[in-house]
Amino acid sequence: MRFEICAALAALLVTAASAANDAPSGRVYTICVPEVYRKECAEMVKDSAVKGIPISCISGRDRFECIEKVGRKEADVVAVDPEDMYLAAKDNELAAKAGYSVVEQVRTKEEPDAPYRYEAVAVIHKDLKIDNVEGLRGLRSCHTGVGRNVGYKIPITKLTAMGILHNLNDPEYSARENELRALSSLFSKGCLVGTWSPDPAINRRLKQTYSNMCALCEKPEVCDYPDLYSGYEGALRCLAHNDGQVAWTKVIYVKRFFGLPVGVSPAVPTAENPADFRYFCPDGSKVPIDANTKPCTWAARPWQGYMTNGAAGNVQAMQKELTDLGKLGEQEKADWWKDIMLLDEKTLAVAAPPVQPKEHLTNAKYLDVIERNSGAVGKRARWCMWEQGALEKCQALAKASFSREVRPKLECLLEKNQDGCLKAIKEGNADLTVVEGGSVARATKEFNAVPIIAESYGTGATEFSERPAVAVVRKSSGINKLEDLRGKKSCHSGYQGDFSGWSAPVHALKSKGLITSADDVADFFSASCAPGAPVESNLCKQCVGNAAANDDRVRSATKCKPNEAETFRGGKGALECLLQGKGDVAFLPLPALVSAQNKTGDLQLLCPSGGVAPIEDGQRCNLGLDPPRVILTSASKTPNAQDELTHGTLAASTLYSKRPDLLQMFGTWAGQPNLLFRDDAKGLVSVSKAWNKWNDWQATAREYA
């Protein structure tokens, strides 16, 4: 259960509401923020109330959900990137009802009047014999980096539309490889640094195959950051000093490189001579690089901004509110200023004429940049699942990841059960499905499936992403063997279906003859917290519900819930239960214990064979190894097709594991735990031929059932 407005701020909201009488609209606007910024939201409300700026907050799971909440008019405004504006523009049903518009933009202090965040340009030597875009063929090309806007996405999108880049839709290759093949064929040499694929093996293969696109780099054999000839200025350096013939970068860096004034900043002379170079235009013409001539651009990236709905009312009042909030955040140097309002020392919130998201993107010639698809026309990566909640999460992931360059486009299918999905994989009606590690062996034998990706959990997991299930006690507890746990209080990361919190300790106690079945656990311990167990049972006695709530009814309603509403839920929660003295032993995954090193000085592991061990011995002293969930595809697919699915899936997990504020790919979803992936997964990793634990995991699944 998510409680939208922090209870502790109720009084402050009243203050804010009364202050609203001084506002032009007399209205308290509500901003939606991703759940991870909930605390910053509370601080923002507190700071703004003191200054008489009326604002309130609700939290969404992530920015994706906040966009929906603004669309449903549950909130008034959300801070967004252009890719988020695309989501709003493309949700036809919601967009029609919402009346989305961007009313304020995040601009730089250096260029507060610029219509776009930056504009993409091509720069050439003045004497280069070229008078049309076809003349780019065979040139030596300098790029900012793979996957970046002005040096990669924009030139690929525009040159493809012009018919200069060919063969971008070969179904044999991934979208990324189609793009690299096309660039490698168009240009004789280049510098295009970066991670060409999040899978290390695919990354190496691509850089070897299309090595001419690394030839102009400072370190061609590495072709990655840092490189003297990468980035906005590096591309110009590559052009001016490393034999390049065309550089793809943005206007502001061209001006800086050649010592020209930028916005409100005066010229700073450099050793470079702009008279020796020209802007190369999409129509084949050339434009001088100087302080007076307008550059010809290929496309632009719109500013970030604040998006509202058709019910927001007085736009000017909202704009004033947002501008004032930005100024206040800068004065306070508050975290919410950066995380919620997307501002920093170089930017400010600027009122702009309201514009619909689609129009905003189209005006910048950026809509087709987001939508470009260099794989086979209409190609989809069809994910199969058998839970309605997982389907809804997959559908959100599909929309969000497409807006942020994940290809091929995801599509989500629902079957009745796991075997239905495995059959769909075998028969070619689905491309991917996620199963427990213990099911992989059977899937490979009976359904011709092959594992390509597994969950990863960080430090504490094995090289095969297994999580040791550990029992943790205080050093001063006097507990030295499992038998000593009888009559003690226990903390569990979860209940049935949770390996470390339930299956492993049940198996260990049964192996010692201390219990005969899982039903005996409630009597073996004097009291427990096993979130997900029947709330009236002994297994929920030590749970506390939403401990942050100041309302006993809220705590009671959330007690022992199998989601984030229960404070002691998950590995982190089980450890907190132990540390707060609610339990004598905690059963949890080792990675959760290792990640809380600052709290573990007084703790040690209880070994199933007897005795205790330091936390560092978790690989040896554990109750069993919990296999990860694994993504399967068909073994009948070609290596290139498998690579494409691997690359696309890892691209999504790489992005969203770092930016859960954009989309919460890992963690509780809509109050439901472990949808698609385990809540405590940190990301995904590719599976190599060295992974040989499938039969072991099958045995574990049977033994610990």
XYZ file of C-alpha atoms in Angstrom, residues 38 129 154 167 181 225 297 325 437 464 512 575 639 676:
14
model
C 9.759 10.492 -1.519
C 34.936 18.782 -52.078
C 20.541 11.947 -35.158
C 20.687 -2.067 -45.195
C 27.290 -2.129 -40.350
C 35.948 6.254 -22.925
C 21.197 21.978 -38.005
C 10.393 26.613 -6.574
C 16.641 -21.430 -12.248
C 26.540 -18.013 -11.279
C 18.247 -31.864 11.730
C 18.114 -7.791 9.073
C 23.423 -16.969 -32.911
C 8.948 -10.923 -13.874
